[in-house]
Amino acid sequence: MNADEAAGPIIAVDGPAGAGKSTVARRVADALGFLYLDTGAMYRALALKALATGADLRDEEALVRLLQETDLVLTAEPGGQVRVWMDGQDVTDELRRPAVNAAVSQVAGFGRVREEMVRRQRGLARGGRIVVDGRDIGTNVFPQAPFKFFLTASLETRARRRQQDLARMGYHVDTATLAEEIRHRDALDAARPYGPLRQAPDAVVIDTTDMEVDAVVAEILRVYRQRA
Ligand code: CDP
């Protein structure tokens, strides 16, 4: 299935770690009455399960098997906050743990893991009227999506934002450590052969370094309404 076959529009939001994709995508979906699909949460859930079960993070076969036996459900709370249920358990608050941050890009680098994730993502977006955020949404998952955005920001800004997110969850990490973690994860995500982090040629690029969330949301809505 591609976006042409979906019942309604798909808005793809890609970009590197900490560019604000999930906050912005959730808000855009809310404003338009669309669904929101956080594909990063799906990869994070698999990484969490691999860590919890002691799976070998280098073993593609083992990770694919683990994913195949994993039930993942994403639900939205009023206000658009997404909750992630893995095998019936709410794991939302565990997905942003530092250990998951450190493991997720490795898990997401395997072609067969991505194949299965992309298959699920296309199924979830079948009805259209959805905002989907990730790394390869505009290039690989929905290359026909009529609306594509690529959010960027300086590394310092992204590290600072991530620090604030983590502080709200009770983790205190200095910005230099976070900048290094983000830089490393971006490098892995951009270098992998399957579904790399890449800007689609037809994506609208928004540098959010000096922008408030409201302004980024407004810009996406402006482009959407102009073209819809
Ligand atoms: O919020 P942040 O941008 O830090 O990360 P995320 O969107 O939750 O994604 C976490 C990780 O999942 C990324 O670093 C990628 O390794 C992987 N991912 C991916 O490979 N493909 C996607 N479509 C989404 C996420």
GROMACS .gro file of C-alpha atoms and ligand atoms in nm:
model
  253
    1MET     CA    1   0.000   0.000   0.000
    2ASN     CA    2   0.122   0.350  -0.060
    3ALA     CA    3  -0.022   0.690   0.017
    4ASP     CA    4  -0.211   0.699  -0.313
    5GLU     CA    5  -0.413   0.402  -0.196
    6ALA     CA    6  -0.472   0.540   0.154
    7ALA     CA    7  -0.816   0.682   0.217
    8GLY     CA    8  -0.688   1.021   0.330
    9PRO     CA    9  -0.373   1.227   0.338
   10ILE     CA   10  -0.052   1.124   0.510
   11ILE     CA   11   0.180   1.386   0.655
   12ALA     CA   12   0.537   1.257   0.695
   13VAL     CA   13   0.764   1.423   0.951
   14ASP     CA   14   1.127   1.309   0.951
   15GLY     CA   15   1.447   1.439   1.101
   16PRO     CA   16   1.734   1.370   1.339
   17ALA     CA   17   1.705   1.299   1.712
   18GLY     CA   18   1.570   1.580   1.926
   19ALA     CA   19   1.453   1.803   1.640
   20GLY     CA   20   1.109   1.813   1.801
   21LYS     CA   21   0.935   1.575   1.563
   22SER     CA   22   0.712   1.397   1.811
   23THR     CA   23   0.588   1.710   1.991
   24VAL     CA   24   0.523   1.887   1.664
   25ALA     CA   25   0.368   1.587   1.487
   26ARG     CA   26   0.133   1.524   1.778
   27ARG     CA   27   0.022   1.887   1.781
   28VAL     CA   28  -0.032   1.897   1.403
   29ALA     CA   29  -0.238   1.577   1.421
   30ASP     CA   30  -0.444   1.724   1.703
   31ALA     CA   31  -0.508   2.048   1.512
   32LEU     CA   32  -0.627   1.859   1.201
   33GLY     CA   33  -0.817   1.584   1.382
   34PHE     CA   34  -0.574   1.328   1.234
   35LEU     CA   35  -0.420   1.023   1.399
   36TYR     CA   36  -0.057   1.039   1.504
   37LEU     CA   37   0.188   0.752   1.457
   38ASP     CA   38   0.518   0.768   1.646
   39THR     CA   39   0.731   0.511   1.461
   40GLY     CA   40   1.029   0.577   1.689
   41ALA     CA   41   0.821   0.442   1.978
   42MET     CA   42   0.786   0.113   1.789
   43TYR     CA   43   1.162   0.072   1.751
   44ARG     CA   44   1.209   0.183   2.111
   45ALA     CA   45   0.960  -0.079   2.232
   46LEU     CA   46   1.151  -0.355   2.056
   47ALA     CA   47   1.479  -0.229   2.203
   48LEU     CA   48   1.319  -0.227   2.549
   49LYS     CA   49   1.198  -0.583   2.509
   50ALA     CA   50   1.537  -0.697   2.381
   51LEU     CA   51   1.704  -0.545   2.686
   52ALA     CA   52   1.445  -0.686   2.926
   53THR     CA   53   1.471  -1.038   2.786
   54GLY     CA   54   1.848  -1.037   2.749
   55ALA     CA   55   1.831  -1.086   2.371
   56ASP     CA   56   2.156  -1.045   2.179
   57LEU     CA   57   2.133  -0.699   2.020
   58ARG     CA   58   2.365  -0.811   1.738
   59ASP     CA   59   2.149  -1.108   1.642
   60GLU     CA   60   1.910  -1.004   1.364
   61GLU     CA   61   1.728  -1.339   1.360
   62ALA     CA   62   1.664  -1.326   1.734
   63LEU     CA   63   1.535  -0.968   1.714
   64VAL     CA   64   1.304  -1.047   1.423
   65ARG     CA   65   1.164  -1.346   1.614
   66LEU     CA   66   1.118  -1.129   1.922
   67LEU     CA   67   0.933  -0.867   1.717
   68GLN     CA   68   0.711  -1.127   1.551
   69GLU     CA   69   0.591  -1.245   1.889
   70THR     CA   70   0.543  -0.891   2.020
   71ASP     CA   71   0.206  -0.720   2.023
   72LEU     CA   72   0.240  -0.342   1.992
   73VAL     CA   73  -0.055  -0.108   2.029
   74LEU     CA   74  -0.038   0.272   2.026
   75THR     CA   75  -0.331   0.461   2.176
   76ALA     CA   76  -0.398   0.834   2.208
   77GLU     CA   77  -0.513   1.002   2.526
   78PRO     CA   78  -0.729   1.313   2.514
   79GLY     CA   79  -0.488   1.593   2.417
   80GLY     CA   80  -0.302   1.359   2.183
   81GLN     CA   81  -0.050   1.208   2.429
   82VAL     CA   82   0.044   0.865   2.292
   83ARG     CA   83   0.060   0.558   2.513
   84VAL     CA   84   0.245   0.249   2.396
   85TRP     CA   85   0.125  -0.095   2.502
   86MET     CA   86   0.357  -0.390   2.458
   87ASP     CA   87   0.202  -0.733   2.508
   88GLY     CA   88  -0.080  -0.565   2.698
   89GLN     CA   89   0.145  -0.364   2.929
   90ASP     CA   90   0.180   0.014   2.926
   91VAL     CA   91   0.553   0.075   2.859
   92THR     CA   92   0.527   0.443   2.757
   93ASP     CA   93   0.735   0.576   3.043
   94GLU     CA   94   1.013   0.325   2.989
   95LEU     CA   95   1.074   0.402   2.621
   96ARG     CA   96   1.286   0.712   2.681
   97ARG     CA   97   1.518   0.557   2.935
   98PRO     CA   98   1.888   0.616   2.866
   99ALA     CA   99   1.944   0.240   2.817
  100VAL     CA  100   1.683   0.238   2.540
  101ASN     CA  101   1.838   0.546   2.378
  102ALA     CA  102   2.169   0.364   2.370
  103ALA     CA  103   2.029   0.043   2.217
  104VAL     CA  104   1.759   0.157   1.978
  105SER     CA  105   1.964   0.250   1.670
  106GLN     CA  106   2.137  -0.085   1.673
  107VAL     CA  107   1.803  -0.268   1.684
  108ALA     CA  108   1.662  -0.037   1.413
  109GLY     CA  109   1.957  -0.099   1.184
  110PHE     CA  110   1.857  -0.449   1.078
  111GLY     CA  111   1.682  -0.481   0.741
  112ARG     CA  112   1.442  -0.754   0.849
  113VAL     CA  113   1.346  -0.573   1.168
  114ARG     CA  114   1.267  -0.266   0.955
  115GLU     CA  115   1.071  -0.471   0.701
  116GLU     CA  116   0.838  -0.594   0.973
  117MET     CA  117   0.809  -0.248   1.132
  118VAL     CA  118   0.733  -0.086   0.797
  119ARG     CA  119   0.471  -0.350   0.723
  120ARG     CA  120   0.300  -0.269   1.053
  121GLN     CA  121   0.331   0.106   0.996
  122ARG     CA  122   0.165   0.084   0.653
  123GLY     CA  123  -0.114  -0.121   0.808
  124LEU     CA  124  -0.168   0.133   1.084
  125ALA     CA  125  -0.181   0.421   0.835
  126ARG     CA  126  -0.414   0.242   0.594
  127GLY     CA  127  -0.699   0.485   0.653
  128GLY     CA  128  -0.486   0.796   0.592
  129ARG     CA  129  -0.561   1.122   0.780
  130ILE     CA  130  -0.250   1.056   0.985
  131VAL     CA  131   0.074   1.230   1.081
  132VAL     CA  132   0.366   0.985   1.090
  133ASP     CA  133   0.705   1.076   1.234
  134GLY     CA  134   1.036   0.895   1.203
  135ARG     CA  135   1.353   0.880   0.995
  136ASP     CA  136   1.249   0.709   0.671
  137ILE     CA  137   0.881   0.797   0.644
  138GLY     CA  138   0.900   1.032   0.345
  139THR     CA  139   1.172   0.830   0.171
  140ASN     CA  140   1.078   0.469   0.235
  141VAL     CA  141   0.758   0.403   0.429
  142PHE     CA  142   0.535   0.649   0.239
  143PRO     CA  143   0.739   0.784  -0.053
  144GLN     CA  144   0.412   0.896  -0.218
  145ALA     CA  145   0.295   1.098   0.083
  146PRO     CA  146   0.168   1.432  -0.045
  147PHE     CA  147   0.304   1.623   0.254
  148LYS     CA  148   0.660   1.576   0.377
  149PHE     CA  149   0.853   1.777   0.631
  150PHE     CA  150   1.209   1.742   0.752
  151LEU     CA  151   1.282   1.905   1.088
  152THR     CA  152   1.635   1.997   1.185
  153ALA     CA  153   1.801   2.202   1.460
  154SER     CA  154   2.155   2.263   1.580
  155LEU     CA  155   2.310   1.985   1.784
  156GLU     CA  156   2.333   2.214   2.089
  157THR     CA  157   1.964   2.298   2.072
  158ARG     CA  158   1.866   1.936   2.032
  159ALA     CA  159   2.082   1.831   2.328
  160ARG     CA  160   1.931   2.109   2.541
  161ARG     CA  161   1.576   2.004   2.451
  162ARG     CA  162   1.654   1.641   2.528
  163GLN     CA  163   1.801   1.746   2.862
  164GLN     CA  164   1.477   1.923   2.951
  165ASP     CA  165   1.269   1.619   2.847
  166LEU     CA  166   1.482   1.389   3.061
  167ALA     CA  167   1.480   1.627   3.358
  168ARG     CA  168   1.100   1.615   3.354
  169MET     CA  169   1.129   1.237   3.389
  170GLY     CA  170   1.379   1.264   3.673
  171TYR     CA  171   1.698   1.189   3.476
  172HIS     CA  172   1.972   1.448   3.506
  173VAL     CA  173   2.226   1.423   3.227
  174ASP     CA  174   2.464   1.701   3.118
  175THR     CA  175   2.421   1.850   2.772
  176ALA     CA  176   2.769   1.748   2.652
  177THR     CA  177   2.689   1.380   2.718
  178LEU     CA  178   2.354   1.415   2.545
  179ALA     CA  179   2.505   1.594   2.246
  180GLU     CA  180   2.748   1.306   2.205
  181GLU     CA  181   2.472   1.046   2.237
  182ILE     CA  182   2.255   1.226   1.981
  183ARG     CA  183   2.545   1.275   1.742
  184HIS     CA  184   2.632   0.906   1.765
  185ARG     CA  185   2.271   0.795   1.713
  186ASP     CA  186   2.228   1.030   1.412
  187ALA     CA  187   2.547   0.892   1.260
  188LEU     CA  188   2.425   0.531   1.298
  189ASP     CA  189   2.079   0.624   1.165
  190ALA     CA  190   2.221   0.808   0.863
  191ALA     CA  191   2.483   0.546   0.773
  192ARG     CA  192   2.272   0.231   0.777
  193PRO     CA  193   2.184   0.069   0.445
  194TYR     CA  194   1.818   0.006   0.531
  195GLY     CA  195   1.583   0.303   0.578
  196PRO     CA  196   1.854   0.556   0.664
  197LEU     CA  197   1.779   0.898   0.808
  198ARG     CA  198   1.754   1.103   0.492
  199GLN     CA  199   1.571   1.407   0.369
  200ALA     CA  200   1.327   1.330   0.088
  201PRO     CA  201   1.395   1.553  -0.214
  202ASP     CA  202   1.037   1.682  -0.200
  203ALA     CA  203   1.033   1.749   0.177
  204VAL     CA  204   0.987   2.099   0.318
  205VAL     CA  205   1.285   2.159   0.550
  206ILE     CA  206   1.223   2.350   0.872
  207ASP     CA  207   1.520   2.451   1.087
  208THR     CA  208   1.367   2.471   1.433
  209THR     CA  209   1.680   2.597   1.613
  210ASP     CA  210   1.529   2.936   1.692
  211MET     CA  211   1.163   2.841   1.669
  212GLU     CA  212   0.910   2.773   1.942
  213VAL     CA  213   0.695   2.462   1.903
  214ASP     CA  214   0.390   2.678   1.820
  215ALA     CA  215   0.571   2.839   1.528
  216VAL     CA  216   0.679   2.504   1.381
  217VAL     CA  217   0.325   2.369   1.411
  218ALA     CA  218   0.187   2.684   1.247
  219GLU     CA  219   0.433   2.656   0.958
  220ILE     CA  220   0.339   2.293   0.888
  221LEU     CA  221  -0.032   2.376   0.904
  222ARG     CA  222   0.022   2.672   0.671
  223VAL     CA  223   0.195   2.454   0.409
  224TYR     CA  224  -0.067   2.182   0.451
  225ARG     CA  225  -0.361   2.418   0.410
  226GLN     CA  226  -0.203   2.593   0.116
  227ARG     CA  227  -0.161   2.266  -0.073
  228ALA     CA  228  -0.455   2.059   0.053
  229CDP     O1  229   1.278   1.125   1.976
  229CDP     P1  230   1.402   1.093   1.900
  229CDP     O2  231   1.411   1.169   1.772
  229CDP     O3  232   1.526   1.097   1.981
  229CDP     O4  233   1.393   0.940   1.863
  229CDP     P2  234   1.273   0.852   1.807
  229CDP     O5  235   1.201   0.923   1.697
  229CDP     O6  236   1.194   0.800   1.923
  229CDP     O7  237   1.354   0.731   1.740
  229CDP     C1  238   1.442   0.651   1.816
  229CDP     C2  239   1.528   0.569   1.722
  229CDP     O8  240   1.446   0.478   1.652
  229CDP     C3  241   1.603   0.646   1.616
  229CDP     O9  242   1.729   0.694   1.661
  229CDP     C4  243   1.621   0.541   1.507
  229CDP    O10  244   1.732   0.457   1.531
  229CDP     C5  245   1.496   0.458   1.521
  229CDP     N1  246   1.393   0.492   1.422
  229CDP     C6  247   1.408   0.442   1.296
  229CDP    O11  248   1.506   0.376   1.268
  229CDP     N2  249   1.312   0.464   1.201
  229CDP     C7  250   1.204   0.537   1.230
  229CDP     N3  251   1.110   0.554   1.136
  229CDP     C8  252   1.188   0.592   1.358
  229CDP     C9  253   1.285   0.570   1.453
   0.00000   0.00000   0.00000
